[in-house]
Coordinates of C-alpha atoms in Angstrom, one line a residue:
X1 CA 9.9 10.6 -14.4
X2 CA 13.6 11.0 -13.7
X3 CA 15.8 7.8 -13.8
X4 CA 18.4 9.2 -11.4
X5 CA 15.8 10.1 -8.8
X6 CA 14.2 6.7 -9.2
X7 CA 17.5 4.9 -8.7
X8 CA 18.5 6.9 -5.6
X9 CA 15.0 6.3 -4.2
X10 CA 15.1 2.6 -4.8
X11 CA 18.6 2.4 -3.2
X12 CA 17.3 4.2 -0.2
X13 CA 14.1 2.1 0.1
X14 CA 15.8 -1.2 -0.3
X15 CA 18.6 -0.5 2.2
X16 CA 19.3 -3.4 4.7
X17 CA 17.1 -2.1 7.6
X18 CA 14.1 -1.1 5.4
X19 CA 14.3 -4.3 3.3
X20 CA 13.9 -6.4 6.4
X21 CA 10.9 -4.5 7.4
X22 CA 9.4 -4.9 4.0
X23 CA 10.0 -8.6 4.1
X24 CA 8.6 -9.2 7.5
X25 CA 4.9 -8.6 6.6
X26 CA 4.7 -10.8 3.5
X27 CA 6.6 -13.6 5.3
X28 CA 3.9 -13.5 8.1
X29 CA 1.1 -13.6 5.5
X30 CA 2.7 -16.5 3.6
X31 CA 3.5 -18.3 6.8
X32 CA -0.2 -18.2 7.8
X33 CA -1.1 -19.6 4.4
X34 CA 1.4 -22.3 4.6
X35 CA 0.1 -23.2 8.1
X36 CA -3.4 -23.4 6.8
X37 CA -2.1 -25.6 3.9
X38 CA -0.4 -28.0 6.3
X39 CA -3.4 -28.2 8.6
X40 CA -5.7 -28.9 5.6
X41 CA -3.5 -31.6 4.2
X42 CA -1.9 -32.2 0.9
X43 CA -3.8 -35.2 -0.3
X44 CA -6.9 -33.5 -1.7
X45 CA -7.4 -30.5 -3.9
X46 CA -6.6 -27.1 -2.4
X47 CA -10.0 -25.7 -3.2
X48 CA -11.7 -28.7 -1.4
X49 CA -9.6 -28.8 1.7
X50 CA -9.3 -25.0 2.5
X51 CA -12.6 -23.2 3.0
X52 CA -12.9 -20.3 0.5
X53 CA -14.4 -18.1 3.2
X54 CA -11.1 -18.5 5.2
X55 CA -9.1 -17.5 2.1
X56 CA -11.1 -14.3 1.6
X57 CA -11.0 -13.3 5.2
X58 CA -7.3 -13.8 5.4
X59 CA -6.5 -12.0 2.1
X60 CA -9.0 -9.2 2.8
X61 CA -8.6 -8.6 6.5
X62 CA -4.9 -9.3 6.8
X63 CA -3.6 -8.9 3.2
X64 CA -5.4 -5.7 2.1
X65 CA -6.3 -4.5 5.6
X66 CA -3.0 -4.9 7.4
X67 CA -0.1 -5.8 5.1
X68 CA -0.8 -3.2 2.3
X69 CA -1.2 -0.2 4.6
X70 CA 1.8 -1.0 6.6
X71 CA 3.9 -1.7 3.5
X72 CA 2.5 1.5 2.0
X73 CA 3.6 3.4 5.1
X74 CA 7.2 2.0 4.8
X75 CA 7.5 2.6 1.1
X76 CA 5.6 5.9 0.9
X77 CA 7.3 7.7 3.8
X78 CA 10.6 6.0 3.1
X79 CA 10.7 7.3 -0.5
X80 CA 11.1 11.0 0.6
X81 CA 10.8 11.2 4.4
X82 CA 14.5 10.5 5.3
X83 CA 15.7 13.1 2.8
X84 CA 13.5 15.7 4.3
X85 CA 14.4 14.8 7.9
X86 CA 18.1 14.8 7.2
X87 CA 18.0 17.9 5.1
X88 CA 19.5 16.3 2.0
X89 CA 16.4 17.0 0.0
X90 CA 17.8 20.5 -0.5
X91 CA 20.5 19.1 -2.8
X92 CA 17.8 17.5 -4.9
X93 CA 15.6 20.6 -5.0
X94 CA 18.6 22.7 -6.0
X95 CA 18.8 20.8 -9.3
X96 CA 16.8 22.1 -12.2
X97 CA 14.1 19.4 -11.8
X98 CA 10.4 19.9 -11.9
X99 CA 9.0 19.2 -8.4
X100 CA 6.1 17.1 -9.7
X101 CA 8.6 15.0 -11.6
X102 CA 10.5 14.3 -8.4
X103 CA 7.2 13.3 -6.6
X104 CA 6.1 11.0 -9.5
X105 CA 9.5 9.4 -9.8
X106 CA 9.5 8.6 -6.0
X107 CA 5.9 7.4 -6.2
X108 CA 6.6 5.0 -9.0
X109 CA 9.4 3.5 -7.1
X110 CA 7.2 3.2 -3.9
X111 CA 4.5 1.5 -5.9
X112 CA 7.0 -0.9 -7.5
X113 CA 8.3 -1.8 -4.0
X114 CA 4.6 -2.5 -3.0
X115 CA 4.1 -4.7 -6.0
X116 CA 7.1 -6.9 -5.2
X117 CA 6.5 -7.0 -1.4
X118 CA 2.8 -6.7 -1.2
X119 CA 0.8 -7.6 -4.4
X120 CA 2.9 -10.6 -5.4
X121 CA 2.8 -12.1 -1.9
X122 CA -0.9 -11.6 -1.8
X123 CA -1.2 -13.5 -5.2
X124 CA 1.1 -16.2 -4.0
X125 CA -1.0 -16.5 -0.8
X126 CA -4.1 -16.8 -2.9
X127 CA -2.6 -19.5 -5.0
X128 CA -1.5 -21.5 -1.9
X129 CA -5.0 -21.2 -0.4
X130 CA -7.1 -21.8 -3.5
X131 CA -4.9 -23.6 -5.9
X132 CA -5.8 -21.2 -8.7
X133 CA -4.6 -18.0 -10.2
X134 CA -8.1 -16.9 -11.1
X135 CA -11.1 -16.1 -9.0
X136 CA -10.1 -15.3 -5.4
X137 CA -6.4 -14.9 -6.2
X138 CA -6.8 -12.5 -9.1
X139 CA -9.4 -10.5 -7.3
X140 CA -7.5 -9.9 -4.2
X141 CA -4.2 -9.3 -6.1
X142 CA -5.9 -6.5 -8.1
X143 CA -7.5 -5.2 -4.8
X144 CA -4.0 -5.1 -3.2
X145 CA -2.6 -3.3 -6.2
X146 CA -5.2 -0.5 -6.3
X147 CA -5.0 -0.1 -2.5
X148 CA -1.2 0.0 -2.7
X149 CA -1.2 2.8 -5.2
X150 CA -3.5 4.9 -2.9
X151 CA -1.5 4.1 0.2
X152 CA 1.8 5.0 -1.5
X153 CA 0.5 8.4 -2.6
X154 CA -1.2 9.1 0.7
X155 CA 1.9 8.3 2.9
X156 CA 4.3 10.0 0.5
X157 CA 2.2 13.2 0.9
X158 CA 2.2 12.7 4.7
X159 CA 6.0 12.5 4.7
X160 CA 6.1 15.8 2.8
X161 CA 3.7 17.5 5.3
X162 CA 5.1 16.4 8.6
X163 CA 8.2 15.0 10.2
X164 CA 5.9 12.7 12.3
X165 CA 4.7 10.9 9.2
X166 CA 5.6 7.4 10.4
X167 CA 3.9 7.9 13.8
X168 CA 0.7 9.4 12.3
X169 CA 0.7 6.8 9.5
X170 CA 1.1 3.9 11.9
X171 CA -1.9 5.1 13.9
X172 CA -3.9 5.5 10.7
X173 CA -2.9 2.1 9.4
X174 CA -3.5 0.2 12.6
X175 CA -6.5 2.0 14.0
X176 CA -8.4 3.5 11.0
X177 CA -7.7 1.0 8.3
X178 CA -7.2 -2.3 10.2
X179 CA -9.7 -1.7 13.0
X180 CA -12.3 0.9 12.3
X181 CA -12.1 0.5 8.5
X182 CA -13.4 -3.0 8.9
X183 CA -15.9 -2.6 11.6
X184 CA -17.3 1.0 12.0
X185 CA -20.0 1.8 9.4
X186 CA -19.1 5.4 9.2
X187 CA -15.3 4.8 9.0
X188 CA -15.8 2.1 6.4
X189 CA -16.9 4.6 3.7
X190 CA -13.6 6.5 4.1
X191 CA -11.3 3.5 4.2
X192 CA -9.0 2.6 1.3
X193 CA -9.5 -1.0 2.4
X194 CA -13.2 -0.8 1.6
X195 CA -12.6 1.0 -1.7
X196 CA -10.3 -1.8 -2.7
X197 CA -12.8 -4.4 -1.6
X198 CA -15.3 -2.8 -4.0
X199 CA -12.9 -3.7 -6.9
X200 CA -12.5 -7.3 -5.4
X201 CA -16.2 -7.7 -5.2
X202 CA -16.7 -6.7 -8.8
X203 CA -14.0 -9.1 -10.0
X204 CA -15.5 -12.0 -8.0
X205 CA -18.9 -11.2 -9.5
X206 CA -21.7 -13.5 -8.3
X207 CA -19.3 -15.5 -6.2
X208 CA -18.8 -12.4 -3.9
X209 CA -22.2 -13.0 -2.3
X210 CA -21.4 -16.7 -1.7
X211 CA -18.0 -15.8 -0.2
X212 CA -19.4 -13.1 2.0
X213 CA -17.3 -10.4 0.3
X214 CA -19.2 -7.0 0.4
X215 CA -17.7 -3.6 0.3
X216 CA -19.2 -0.7 2.2
X217 CA -19.1 1.4 -1.0
X218 CA -20.1 0.8 -4.6
X219 CA -17.6 0.1 -7.3
X220 CA -18.0 3.6 -8.9
X221 CA -17.6 5.3 -5.5
X222 CA -14.6 3.1 -4.7
X223 CA -12.8 3.7 -8.0
X224 CA -13.5 7.5 -7.9
X225 CA -12.2 7.8 -4.3
X226 CA -9.1 5.7 -5.1
X227 CA -8.3 8.0 -8.1
X228 CA -9.0 11.1 -6.0
X229 CA -6.6 10.0 -3.3
X230 CA -3.9 8.7 -5.6
X231 CA -3.9 11.8 -8.0
X232 CA -4.8 14.4 -5.3
X233 CA -2.1 13.4 -2.9
X234 CA 0.5 13.2 -5.7
X235 CA -0.4 16.7 -7.0
X236 CA -0.5 18.3 -3.5
X237 CA 2.8 16.7 -2.6
X238 CA 4.3 18.3 -5.7
X239 CA 2.9 21.6 -4.8
X240 CA 4.2 21.4 -1.3
X241 CA 7.7 20.6 -2.6
X242 CA 7.5 23.8 -4.6
X243 CA 7.2 25.7 -1.3
X244 CA 9.9 23.8 0.4
X245 CA 12.7 26.3 1.1
X246 CA 16.3 25.2 0.5
X247 CA 16.9 25.6 4.3
X248 CA 15.0 22.2 4.6
X249 CA 11.9 23.7 6.2
X250 CA 8.4 23.6 4.7

């Protein structure tokens, strides 16, 4: 990893416009949780007043199924896409830096952004809904983390491959992950959301059945596919950067 590349990437990702986009989704998630908390009342224990099934549905369908892929799209494409579009990437590539080092540096920053704006809000949402940092909260926070890593790598690669990464990624996030990934049996097996839910299901243990949490893939399959996407996309992005000509064209 290169500290200078990481610093420049963080500065770009956390610019005013992009920071507002990153804040919008967790604010909506926490707003929904706060509304549920208000409707449930404050007199009794959280776990007793808010149905656990509602918590898992909100954290799974909206937290991991909508918030994480959209944040991954913003962070993944934003970590390198603007430099490629503007042509300023040539100045970075002209330096004696390993292309894989550049990709990994940008990916680490993107993952860090997802932890702050995605994983932590999911954990806070779980705490608000259940009143506990264990159980549901810990399971979905871990699920959001593994999903975020895969999304960041996937969308970073997409930004390297095409200048239409945001549009393609938006269609993928909203249609494939948010809609088909949660409903269509065939699409579920190829959904990052379902792979992450396999991790959630394992952490919940026997409670997963009671809470209605069931992934379309086994834990082993989910973990392997998450690793394949994260490592494969990172490696291929580095390879494509090696073929990026200094004229700014792939």
